[in-house]
Short mmCIF file of C-alpha atoms in Angstrom, two decimals:
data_model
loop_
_atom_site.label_atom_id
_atom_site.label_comp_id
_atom_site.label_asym_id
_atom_site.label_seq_id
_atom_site.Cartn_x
_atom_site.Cartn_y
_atom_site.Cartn_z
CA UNK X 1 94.57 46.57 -128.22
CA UNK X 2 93.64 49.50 -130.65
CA UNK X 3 90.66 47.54 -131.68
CA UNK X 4 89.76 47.38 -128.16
CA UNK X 5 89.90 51.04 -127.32
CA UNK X 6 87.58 51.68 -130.16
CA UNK X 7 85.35 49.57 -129.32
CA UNK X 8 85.43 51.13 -125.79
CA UNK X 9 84.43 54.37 -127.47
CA UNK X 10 82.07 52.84 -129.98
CA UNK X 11 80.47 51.27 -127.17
CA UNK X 12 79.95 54.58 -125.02
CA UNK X 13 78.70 56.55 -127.79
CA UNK X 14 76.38 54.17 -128.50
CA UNK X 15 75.19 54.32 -125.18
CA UNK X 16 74.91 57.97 -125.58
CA UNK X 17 73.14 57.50 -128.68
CA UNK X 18 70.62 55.22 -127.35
CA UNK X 19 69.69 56.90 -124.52
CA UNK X 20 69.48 60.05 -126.01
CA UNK X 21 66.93 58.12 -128.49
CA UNK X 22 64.98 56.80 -126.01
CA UNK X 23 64.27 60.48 -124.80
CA UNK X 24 63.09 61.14 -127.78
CA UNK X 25 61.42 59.15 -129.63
CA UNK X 26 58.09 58.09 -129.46
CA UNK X 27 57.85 54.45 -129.97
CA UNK X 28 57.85 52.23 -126.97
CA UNK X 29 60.55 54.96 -125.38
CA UNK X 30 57.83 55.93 -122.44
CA UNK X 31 59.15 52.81 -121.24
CA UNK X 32 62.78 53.09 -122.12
CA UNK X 33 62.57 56.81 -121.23
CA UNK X 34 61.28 55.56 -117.86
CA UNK X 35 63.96 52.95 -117.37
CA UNK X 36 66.52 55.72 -117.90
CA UNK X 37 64.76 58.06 -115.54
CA UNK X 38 64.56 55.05 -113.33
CA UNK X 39 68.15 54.80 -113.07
CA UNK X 40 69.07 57.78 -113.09
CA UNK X 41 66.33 59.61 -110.60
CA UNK X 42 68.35 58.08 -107.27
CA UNK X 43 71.42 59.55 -108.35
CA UNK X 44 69.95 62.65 -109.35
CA UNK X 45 68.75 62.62 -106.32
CA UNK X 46 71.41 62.06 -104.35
CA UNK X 47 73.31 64.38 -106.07
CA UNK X 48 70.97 67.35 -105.80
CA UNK X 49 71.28 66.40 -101.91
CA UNK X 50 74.84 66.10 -101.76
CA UNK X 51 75.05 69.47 -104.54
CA UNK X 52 72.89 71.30 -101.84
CA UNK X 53 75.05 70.30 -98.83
CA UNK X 54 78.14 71.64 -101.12
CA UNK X 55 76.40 74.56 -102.18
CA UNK X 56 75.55 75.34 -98.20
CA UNK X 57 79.00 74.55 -97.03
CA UNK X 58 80.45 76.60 -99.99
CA UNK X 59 78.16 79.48 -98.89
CA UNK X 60 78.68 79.02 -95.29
CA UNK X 61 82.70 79.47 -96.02
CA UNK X 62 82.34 82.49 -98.21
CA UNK X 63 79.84 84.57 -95.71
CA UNK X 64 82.71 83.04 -93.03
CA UNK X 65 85.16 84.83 -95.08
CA UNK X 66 83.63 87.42 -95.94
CA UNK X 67 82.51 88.42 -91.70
CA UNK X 68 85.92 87.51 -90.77
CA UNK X 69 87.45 90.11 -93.27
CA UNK X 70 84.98 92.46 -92.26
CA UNK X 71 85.82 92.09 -88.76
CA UNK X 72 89.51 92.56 -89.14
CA UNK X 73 88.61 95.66 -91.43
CA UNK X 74 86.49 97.07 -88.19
CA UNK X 75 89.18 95.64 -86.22
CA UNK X 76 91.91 98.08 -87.91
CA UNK X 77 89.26 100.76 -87.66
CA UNK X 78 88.32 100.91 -84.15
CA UNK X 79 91.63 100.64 -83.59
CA UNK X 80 92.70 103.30 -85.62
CA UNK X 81 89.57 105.28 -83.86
CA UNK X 82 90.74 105.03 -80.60
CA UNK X 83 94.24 106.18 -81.24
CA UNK X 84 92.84 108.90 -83.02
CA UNK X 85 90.25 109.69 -79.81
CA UNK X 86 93.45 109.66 -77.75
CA UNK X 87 95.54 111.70 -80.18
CA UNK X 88 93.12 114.15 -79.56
CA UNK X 89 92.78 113.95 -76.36
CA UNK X 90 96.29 114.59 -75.51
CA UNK X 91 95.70 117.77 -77.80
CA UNK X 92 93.12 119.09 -76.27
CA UNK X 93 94.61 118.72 -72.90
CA UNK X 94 97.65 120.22 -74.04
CA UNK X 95 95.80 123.50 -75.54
CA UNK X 96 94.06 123.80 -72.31
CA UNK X 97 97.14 123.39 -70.29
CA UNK X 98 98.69 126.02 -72.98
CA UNK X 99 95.57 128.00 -72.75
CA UNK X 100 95.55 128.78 -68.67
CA UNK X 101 99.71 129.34 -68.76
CA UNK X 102 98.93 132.02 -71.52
CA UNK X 103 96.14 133.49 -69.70
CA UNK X 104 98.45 133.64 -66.51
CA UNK X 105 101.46 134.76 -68.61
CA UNK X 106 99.12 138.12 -69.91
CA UNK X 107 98.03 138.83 -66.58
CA UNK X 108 101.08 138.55 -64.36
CA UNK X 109 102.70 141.63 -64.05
CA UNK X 110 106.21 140.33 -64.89
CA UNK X 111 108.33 138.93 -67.60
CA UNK X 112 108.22 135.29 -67.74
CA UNK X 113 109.64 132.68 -69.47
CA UNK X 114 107.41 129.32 -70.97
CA UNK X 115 109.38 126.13 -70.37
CA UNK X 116 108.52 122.21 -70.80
CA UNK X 117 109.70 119.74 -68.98
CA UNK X 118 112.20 117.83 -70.07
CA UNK X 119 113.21 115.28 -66.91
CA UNK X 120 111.78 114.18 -63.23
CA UNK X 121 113.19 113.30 -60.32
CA UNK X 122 110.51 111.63 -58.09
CA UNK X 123 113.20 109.45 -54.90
CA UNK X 124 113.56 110.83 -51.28
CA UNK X 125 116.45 112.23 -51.73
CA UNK X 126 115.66 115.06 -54.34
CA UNK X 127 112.23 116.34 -56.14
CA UNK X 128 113.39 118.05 -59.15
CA UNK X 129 111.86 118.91 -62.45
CA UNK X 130 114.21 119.74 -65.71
CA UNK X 131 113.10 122.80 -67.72
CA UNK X 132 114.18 123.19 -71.42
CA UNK X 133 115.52 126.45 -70.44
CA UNK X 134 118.75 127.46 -69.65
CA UNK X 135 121.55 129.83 -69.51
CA UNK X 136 121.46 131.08 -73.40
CA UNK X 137 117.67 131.40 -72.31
CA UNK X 138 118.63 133.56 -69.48
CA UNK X 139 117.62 131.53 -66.26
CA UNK X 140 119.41 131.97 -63.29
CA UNK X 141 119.56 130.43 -59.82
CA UNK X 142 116.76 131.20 -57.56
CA UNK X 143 114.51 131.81 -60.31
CA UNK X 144 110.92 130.75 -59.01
CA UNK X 145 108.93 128.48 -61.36
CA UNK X 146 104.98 128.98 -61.19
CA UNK X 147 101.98 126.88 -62.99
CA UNK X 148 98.48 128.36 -63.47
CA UNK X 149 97.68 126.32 -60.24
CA UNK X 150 100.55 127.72 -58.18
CA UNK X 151 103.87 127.67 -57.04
CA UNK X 152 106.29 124.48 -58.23
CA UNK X 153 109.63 125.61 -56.53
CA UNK X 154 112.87 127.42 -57.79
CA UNK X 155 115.72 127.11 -60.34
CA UNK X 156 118.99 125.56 -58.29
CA UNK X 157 121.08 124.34 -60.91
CA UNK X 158 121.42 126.20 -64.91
CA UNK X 159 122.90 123.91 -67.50
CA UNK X 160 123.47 125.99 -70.90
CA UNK X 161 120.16 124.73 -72.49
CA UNK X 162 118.28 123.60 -69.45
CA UNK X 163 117.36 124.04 -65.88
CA UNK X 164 116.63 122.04 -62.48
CA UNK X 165 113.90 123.13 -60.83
CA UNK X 166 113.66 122.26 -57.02
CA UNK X 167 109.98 121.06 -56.22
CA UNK X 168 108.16 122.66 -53.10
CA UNK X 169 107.90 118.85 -51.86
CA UNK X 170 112.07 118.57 -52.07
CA UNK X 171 113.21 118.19 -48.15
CA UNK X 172 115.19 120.93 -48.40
CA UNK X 173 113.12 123.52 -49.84
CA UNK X 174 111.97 125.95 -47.86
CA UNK X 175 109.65 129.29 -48.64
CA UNK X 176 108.29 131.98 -46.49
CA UNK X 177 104.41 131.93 -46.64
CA UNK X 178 101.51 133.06 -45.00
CA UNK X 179 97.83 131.94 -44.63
CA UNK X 180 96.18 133.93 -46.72
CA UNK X 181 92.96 134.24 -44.61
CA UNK X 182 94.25 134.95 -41.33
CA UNK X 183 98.06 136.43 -42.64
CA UNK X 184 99.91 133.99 -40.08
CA UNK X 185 103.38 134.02 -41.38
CA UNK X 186 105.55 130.81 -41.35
CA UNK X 187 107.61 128.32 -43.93
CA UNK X 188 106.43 126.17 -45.99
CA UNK X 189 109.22 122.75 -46.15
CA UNK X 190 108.91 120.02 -48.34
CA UNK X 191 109.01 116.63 -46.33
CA UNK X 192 110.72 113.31 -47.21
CA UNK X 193 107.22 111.49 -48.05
CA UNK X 194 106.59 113.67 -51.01
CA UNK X 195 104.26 116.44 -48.89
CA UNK X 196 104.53 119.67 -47.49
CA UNK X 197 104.16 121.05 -43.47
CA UNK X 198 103.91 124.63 -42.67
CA UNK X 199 106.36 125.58 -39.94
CA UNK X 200 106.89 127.88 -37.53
CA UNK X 201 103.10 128.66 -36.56
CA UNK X 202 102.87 131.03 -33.25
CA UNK X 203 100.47 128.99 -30.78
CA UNK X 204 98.42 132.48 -30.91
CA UNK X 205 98.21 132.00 -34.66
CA UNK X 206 95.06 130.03 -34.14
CA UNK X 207 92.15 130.04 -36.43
CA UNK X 208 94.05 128.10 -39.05
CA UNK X 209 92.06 125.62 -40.21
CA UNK X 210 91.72 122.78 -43.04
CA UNK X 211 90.93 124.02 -46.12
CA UNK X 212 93.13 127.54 -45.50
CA UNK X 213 94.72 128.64 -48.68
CA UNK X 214 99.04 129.23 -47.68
CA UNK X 215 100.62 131.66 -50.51
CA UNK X 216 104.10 133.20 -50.40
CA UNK X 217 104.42 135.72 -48.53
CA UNK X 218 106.58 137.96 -50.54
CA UNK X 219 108.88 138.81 -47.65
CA UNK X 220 112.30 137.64 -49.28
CA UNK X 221 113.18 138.91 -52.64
CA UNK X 222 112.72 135.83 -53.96
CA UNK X 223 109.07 134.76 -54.48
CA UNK X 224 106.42 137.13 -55.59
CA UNK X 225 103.91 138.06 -52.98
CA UNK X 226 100.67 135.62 -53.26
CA UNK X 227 101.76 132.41 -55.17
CA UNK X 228 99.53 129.74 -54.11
CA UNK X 229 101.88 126.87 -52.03
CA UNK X 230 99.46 124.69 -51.05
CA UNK X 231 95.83 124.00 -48.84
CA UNK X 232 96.05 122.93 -45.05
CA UNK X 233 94.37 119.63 -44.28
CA UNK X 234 95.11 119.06 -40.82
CA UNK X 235 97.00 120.76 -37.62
CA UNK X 236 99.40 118.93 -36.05
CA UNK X 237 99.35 120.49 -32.60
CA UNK X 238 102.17 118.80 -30.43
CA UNK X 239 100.36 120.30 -27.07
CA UNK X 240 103.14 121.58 -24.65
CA UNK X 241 105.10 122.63 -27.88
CA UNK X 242 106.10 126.50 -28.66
CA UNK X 243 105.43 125.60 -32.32
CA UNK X 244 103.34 123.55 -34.31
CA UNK X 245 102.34 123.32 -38.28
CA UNK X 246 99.93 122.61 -40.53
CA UNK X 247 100.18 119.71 -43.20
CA UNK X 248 99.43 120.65 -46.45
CA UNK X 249 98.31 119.28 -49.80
CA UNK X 250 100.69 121.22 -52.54
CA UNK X 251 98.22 123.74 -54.83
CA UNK X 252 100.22 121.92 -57.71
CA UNK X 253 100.26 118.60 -59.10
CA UNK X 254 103.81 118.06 -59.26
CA UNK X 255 103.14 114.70 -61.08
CA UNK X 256 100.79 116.36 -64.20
CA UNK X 257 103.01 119.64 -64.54
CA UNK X 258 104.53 119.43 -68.24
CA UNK X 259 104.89 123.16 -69.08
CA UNK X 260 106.05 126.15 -66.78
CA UNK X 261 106.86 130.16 -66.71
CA UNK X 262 110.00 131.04 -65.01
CA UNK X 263 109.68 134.72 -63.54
CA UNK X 264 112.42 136.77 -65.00
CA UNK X 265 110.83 139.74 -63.08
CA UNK X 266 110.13 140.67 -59.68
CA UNK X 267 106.47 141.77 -58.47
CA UNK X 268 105.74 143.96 -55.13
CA UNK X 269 102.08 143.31 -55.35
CA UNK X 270 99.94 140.61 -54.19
CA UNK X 271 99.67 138.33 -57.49
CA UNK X 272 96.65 136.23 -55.81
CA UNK X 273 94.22 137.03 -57.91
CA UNK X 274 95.85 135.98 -60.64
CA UNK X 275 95.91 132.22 -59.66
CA UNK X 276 92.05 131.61 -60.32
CA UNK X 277 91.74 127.56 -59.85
CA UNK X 278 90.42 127.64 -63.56
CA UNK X 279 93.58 129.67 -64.37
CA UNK Y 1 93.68 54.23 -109.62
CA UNK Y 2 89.70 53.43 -109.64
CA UNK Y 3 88.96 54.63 -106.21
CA UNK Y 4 90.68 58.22 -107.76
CA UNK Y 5 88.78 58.34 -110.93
CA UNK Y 6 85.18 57.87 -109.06
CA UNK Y 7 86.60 60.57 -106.73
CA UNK Y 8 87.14 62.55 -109.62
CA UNK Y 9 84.20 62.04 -111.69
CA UNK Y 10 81.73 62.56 -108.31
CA UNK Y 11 84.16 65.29 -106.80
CA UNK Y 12 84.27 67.62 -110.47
CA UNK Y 13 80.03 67.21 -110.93
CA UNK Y 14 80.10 68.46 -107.11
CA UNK Y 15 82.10 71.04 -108.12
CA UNK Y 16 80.86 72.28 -110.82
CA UNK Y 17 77.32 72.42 -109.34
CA UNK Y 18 78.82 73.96 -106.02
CA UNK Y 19 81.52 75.54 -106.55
CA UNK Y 20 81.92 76.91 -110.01
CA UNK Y 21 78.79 78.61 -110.22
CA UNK Y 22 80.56 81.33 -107.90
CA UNK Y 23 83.32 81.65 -110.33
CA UNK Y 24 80.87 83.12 -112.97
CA UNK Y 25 82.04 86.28 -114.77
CA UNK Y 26 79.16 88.15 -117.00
CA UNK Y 27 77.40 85.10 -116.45
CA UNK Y 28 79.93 82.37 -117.84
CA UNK Y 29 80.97 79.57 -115.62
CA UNK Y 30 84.23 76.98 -116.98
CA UNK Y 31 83.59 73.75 -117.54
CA UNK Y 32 85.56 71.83 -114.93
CA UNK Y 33 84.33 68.17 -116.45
CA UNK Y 34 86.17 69.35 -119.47
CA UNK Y 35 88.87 70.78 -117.94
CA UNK Y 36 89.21 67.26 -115.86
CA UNK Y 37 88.76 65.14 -118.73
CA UNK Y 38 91.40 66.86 -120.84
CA UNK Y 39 93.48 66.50 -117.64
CA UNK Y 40 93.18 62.53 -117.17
CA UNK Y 41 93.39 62.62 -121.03
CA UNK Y 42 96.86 63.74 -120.61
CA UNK Y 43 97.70 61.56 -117.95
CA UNK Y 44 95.94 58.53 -118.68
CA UNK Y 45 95.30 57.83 -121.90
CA UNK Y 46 92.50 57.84 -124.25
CA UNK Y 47 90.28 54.66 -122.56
CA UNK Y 48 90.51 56.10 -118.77
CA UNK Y 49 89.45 59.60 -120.07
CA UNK Y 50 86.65 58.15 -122.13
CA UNK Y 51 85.43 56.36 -119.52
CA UNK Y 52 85.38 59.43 -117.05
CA UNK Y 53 84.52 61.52 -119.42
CA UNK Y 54 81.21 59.80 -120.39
CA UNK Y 55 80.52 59.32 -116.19
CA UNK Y 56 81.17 63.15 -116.07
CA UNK Y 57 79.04 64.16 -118.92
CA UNK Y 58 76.03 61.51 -117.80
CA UNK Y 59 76.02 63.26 -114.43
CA UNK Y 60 76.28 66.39 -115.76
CA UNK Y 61 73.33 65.39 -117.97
CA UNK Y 62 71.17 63.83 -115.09
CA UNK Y 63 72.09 67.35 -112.82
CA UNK Y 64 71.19 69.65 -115.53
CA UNK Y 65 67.70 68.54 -116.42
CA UNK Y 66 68.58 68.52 -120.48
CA UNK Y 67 68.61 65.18 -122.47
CA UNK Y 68 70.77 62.56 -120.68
CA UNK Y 69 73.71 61.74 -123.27
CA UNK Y 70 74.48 64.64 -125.13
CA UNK Y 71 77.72 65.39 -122.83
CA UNK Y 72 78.18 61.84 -122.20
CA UNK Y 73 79.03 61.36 -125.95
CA UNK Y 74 80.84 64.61 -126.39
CA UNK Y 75 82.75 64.55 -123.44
CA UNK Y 76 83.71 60.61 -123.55
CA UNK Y 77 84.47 61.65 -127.58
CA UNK Y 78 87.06 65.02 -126.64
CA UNK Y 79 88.65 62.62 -123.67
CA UNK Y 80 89.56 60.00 -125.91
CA UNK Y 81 90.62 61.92 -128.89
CA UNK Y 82 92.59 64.25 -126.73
CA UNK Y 83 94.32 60.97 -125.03
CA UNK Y 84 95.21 59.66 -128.76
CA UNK Y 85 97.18 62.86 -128.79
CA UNK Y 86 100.77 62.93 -126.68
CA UNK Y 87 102.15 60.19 -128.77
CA UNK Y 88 100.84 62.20 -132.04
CA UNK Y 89 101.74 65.89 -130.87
CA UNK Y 90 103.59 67.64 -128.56
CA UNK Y 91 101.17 68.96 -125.61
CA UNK Y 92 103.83 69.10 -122.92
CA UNK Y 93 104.40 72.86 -123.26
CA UNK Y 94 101.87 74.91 -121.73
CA UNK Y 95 101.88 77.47 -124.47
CA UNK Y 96 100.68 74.30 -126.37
CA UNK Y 97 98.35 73.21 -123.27
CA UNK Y 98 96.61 76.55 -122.74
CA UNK Y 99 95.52 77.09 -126.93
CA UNK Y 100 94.17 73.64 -126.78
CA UNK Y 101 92.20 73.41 -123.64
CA UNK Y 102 90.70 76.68 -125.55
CA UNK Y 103 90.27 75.22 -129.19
CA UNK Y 104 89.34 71.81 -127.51
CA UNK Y 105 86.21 73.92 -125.84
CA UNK Y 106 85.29 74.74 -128.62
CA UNK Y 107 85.79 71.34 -130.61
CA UNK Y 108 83.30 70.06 -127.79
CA UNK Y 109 80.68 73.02 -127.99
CA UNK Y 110 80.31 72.31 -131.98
CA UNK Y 111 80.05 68.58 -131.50
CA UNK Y 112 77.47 69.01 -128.69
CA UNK Y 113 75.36 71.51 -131.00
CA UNK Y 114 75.91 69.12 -133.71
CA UNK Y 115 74.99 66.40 -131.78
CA UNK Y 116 71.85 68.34 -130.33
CA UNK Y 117 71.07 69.13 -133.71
CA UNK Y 118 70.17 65.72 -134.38
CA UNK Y 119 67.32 66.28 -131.82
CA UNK Y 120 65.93 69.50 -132.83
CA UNK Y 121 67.94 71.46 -130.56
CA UNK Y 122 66.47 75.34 -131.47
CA UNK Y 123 69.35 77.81 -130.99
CA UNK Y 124 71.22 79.29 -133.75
CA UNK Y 125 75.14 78.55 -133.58
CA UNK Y 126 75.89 82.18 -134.06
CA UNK Y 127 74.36 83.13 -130.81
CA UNK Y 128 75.82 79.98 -129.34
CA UNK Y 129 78.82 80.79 -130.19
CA UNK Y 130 79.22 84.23 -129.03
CA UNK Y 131 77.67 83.76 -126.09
CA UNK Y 132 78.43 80.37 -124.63
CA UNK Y 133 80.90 78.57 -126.14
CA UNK Y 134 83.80 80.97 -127.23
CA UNK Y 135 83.24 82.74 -123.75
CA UNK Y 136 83.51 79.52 -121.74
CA UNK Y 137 86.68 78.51 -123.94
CA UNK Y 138 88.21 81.65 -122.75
CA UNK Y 139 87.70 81.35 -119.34
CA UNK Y 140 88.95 77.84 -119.50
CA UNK Y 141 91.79 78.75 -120.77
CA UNK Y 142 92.43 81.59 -117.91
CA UNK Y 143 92.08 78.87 -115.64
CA UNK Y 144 93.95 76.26 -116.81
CA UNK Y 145 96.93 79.08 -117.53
CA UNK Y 146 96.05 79.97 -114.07
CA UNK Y 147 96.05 75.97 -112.87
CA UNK Y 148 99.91 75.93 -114.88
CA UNK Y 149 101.21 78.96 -113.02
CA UNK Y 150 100.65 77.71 -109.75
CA UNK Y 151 101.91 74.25 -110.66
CA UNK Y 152 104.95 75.63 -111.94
CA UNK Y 153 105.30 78.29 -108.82
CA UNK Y 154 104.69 75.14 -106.37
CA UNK Y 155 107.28 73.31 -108.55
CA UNK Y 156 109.76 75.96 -107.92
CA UNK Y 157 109.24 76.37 -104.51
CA UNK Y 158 110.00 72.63 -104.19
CA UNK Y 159 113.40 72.87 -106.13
CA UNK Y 160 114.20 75.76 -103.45
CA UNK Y 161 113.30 74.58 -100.73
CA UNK Y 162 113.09 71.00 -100.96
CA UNK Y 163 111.45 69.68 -97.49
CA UNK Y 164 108.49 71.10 -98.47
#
């Protein structure tokens, strides 16, 4: 047995030997050195094929890996980009929003009060808006809350650290306002659909039309004189009526507000200037 | 048992062609038909890692363009000495395993410049010894310490969680 794996080695290093020689040497070897190369050439050949093939799948893999990690990394990034474009987005919305409620705050002739809101109430029944200001704050009932675009309704209910703000489109809110073109006085009532109607218009108040700005009209002591309400967009004239209104699209987005002033003053001027529509 | 040493003996010249030419650091590459011949040494014995060994070394040979037989003889020679070893020594432990993948590197570099020295081979062992063989002995022994670890983690793994 031991004889036999000796001989095993003996016999391949011989092998080795001699065809190493045959490389080599001079004498008669072109022959033997072709007999090797004979033998050999095919499966160099082949494996220079197959070695190739390996080589371009190994390659292929490796640029595979190498695109796919560089498309997850570009992945992360774009993603991380877009979150970031939003991020500042939402800032730079917000310091314009900030912007035109400090611009109106310096102008108005009045102390106010900056709020966010906090809560909505969007159903049928109720429009309301919750401020983050209460009664520590100061707030009362009745207080009227304006926007840089115009009137959003009045405080109804103070909680100790916040507020509920009626919206102009609640059913039963109601505000004394006139056309600001032709001074027709009348109320302004939020409807059940979410929009607002101007009541109460004498028949000889004609010469409303669409597209007539409707502030407040200052009359109570409740509202400051010249708070945009809303815009007319059509005349509902019921013919043999005594009465008939205007619908109106609210001046405010009721939906977009987020921050507010609460007037903690009163105002006998006409505050209509203030309310540029770029605030 | 056959059909697995041809797949061996094709699969590591692939390889090493292919594959391991990627794996070069400062421009030294292991030497998987080593590495694979110590292996089946091991396992098999002296004759099958002789036999493989000289297939390995011939193809190596024929894909490297030098003279055809040098690694045929060394490598067929390391195999079947390194097979004569389990009953002799202990090579179970890989803190015995690692060392002599790395000394046995260099056991097969010095026979192969011996043996090339016989044919007039020109370079100075100095140089081939600092620059090929001690460097490739090195990195063979990185990756078969490498090759252990994961053997051993997959080994644990299996003892924890033994479906797998």
């Amino acid at each position: 047995m031991r004889f036999g794996r000796y001989s095993l080695l003996i016999a391949v290093l011989l092998t080795s030997l001699l065809l190493l020689t045959v490389q080599t040497r001079g004498v008669g070897p072109t022959r033997a050195g072709d007999l090797v190369a004979l033998a050999l050439t095919p499966v160099q050949n082949l494996l220079t094929k197959v070695h190739r093939g390996a080589l371009s799948v190994w390659t292929a893999y490796a640029d595979w890996k190498a695109v796919r990690a560089e498309n997850l990394s570009l992945h992360a990034e774009n993603e991380r980009l877009r979150i970031e474009a939003l991020q500042a987005r939402e800032t730079d919305q917000e310091n314009r929003r900030l912007r035109r409620l400090a611009t109106l705050r310096e102008r108005l002739p009045l102390t106010t009060l900056g709020g966010e809101i906090i809560g909505r109430e969007g159903g049928g029944w109720a429009r309301s808006l919750t401020v983050n200001r209460g009664r520590a704050d100061g707030v009362a009932q009745q207080m009227p809350v304006i926007v840089p675009d115009g009137l959003v309704g009045r405080v109804v209910q103070v909680r100790a650290g916040a507020s509920v703000v009626q919206l102009l489109t609640d059913p039963t809110s109601t505000v004394g306002a006139v056309v600001q073109r032709t001074r027709t006085a009348g109320l302004v009532e939020g409807e059940p659909g979410g929009g607002l109607r101007f009541k109460f218009m004498a028949r000889d108040g004609a010469g409303v039309a669409a597209g007539d700005l409707i502030v407040t009209s200052g009359l109570g002591t409740l509202f400051p004189k010249g708070i945009p309400v809303g815009r007319v967009t059509a005349i509902e004239d019921k013919g043999s009526a005594l009465f008939h209104f205007a619908v109106l699209v609210p001046a405010v987005d009721f939906a977009r507000v987020e921050e507010v002033l609460l007037l903690t003053g009163q105002a006998s001027h006409d505050v209509a200037s203030l309310f540029t529509p770029d605030g | 048992m056959r059909l697995s040493l041809l797949l061996m003996t094709f699969g590591g010249t692939l390889a090493q062609s292919s594959v391991v030419p990627s794996l070069a650091v400062v421009g030294v590459t292991p030497d998987l038909p080593l590495i694979l011949t110590a292996l089946l040494a091991l396992r098999r014995g002296p004759e099958a890692a002789c036999l493989v060994g000289f297939a390995l070394g011939l193809l190596q040979d024929a894909a490297g363009g030098g003279l055809i037989g040098v690694q045929a003889a060394t490598l067929a020679l390391t195999g079947f000495a390194m097979g004569l070893l389990p009953g002799r020594i202990w090579v179970d432990h890989p803190l015995v395993q690692v060392p002599g993948l790395v000394l046995l590197t260099v056991a097969e570099g010095l026979l192969r410049f011996g043996l090339l020295q016989l044919f007039h081979f020109p370079a100075a062992l100095g140089d081939l010894l600092m620059h090929v063989i001690l460097p490739q002995a090195l990195y063979n022994g990185f990756l078969a310490s490498a090759f252990l670890l994961a053997v051993e983690a997959a080994h644990a793994l299996r003892r924890w969680q033994p479906w797998i």
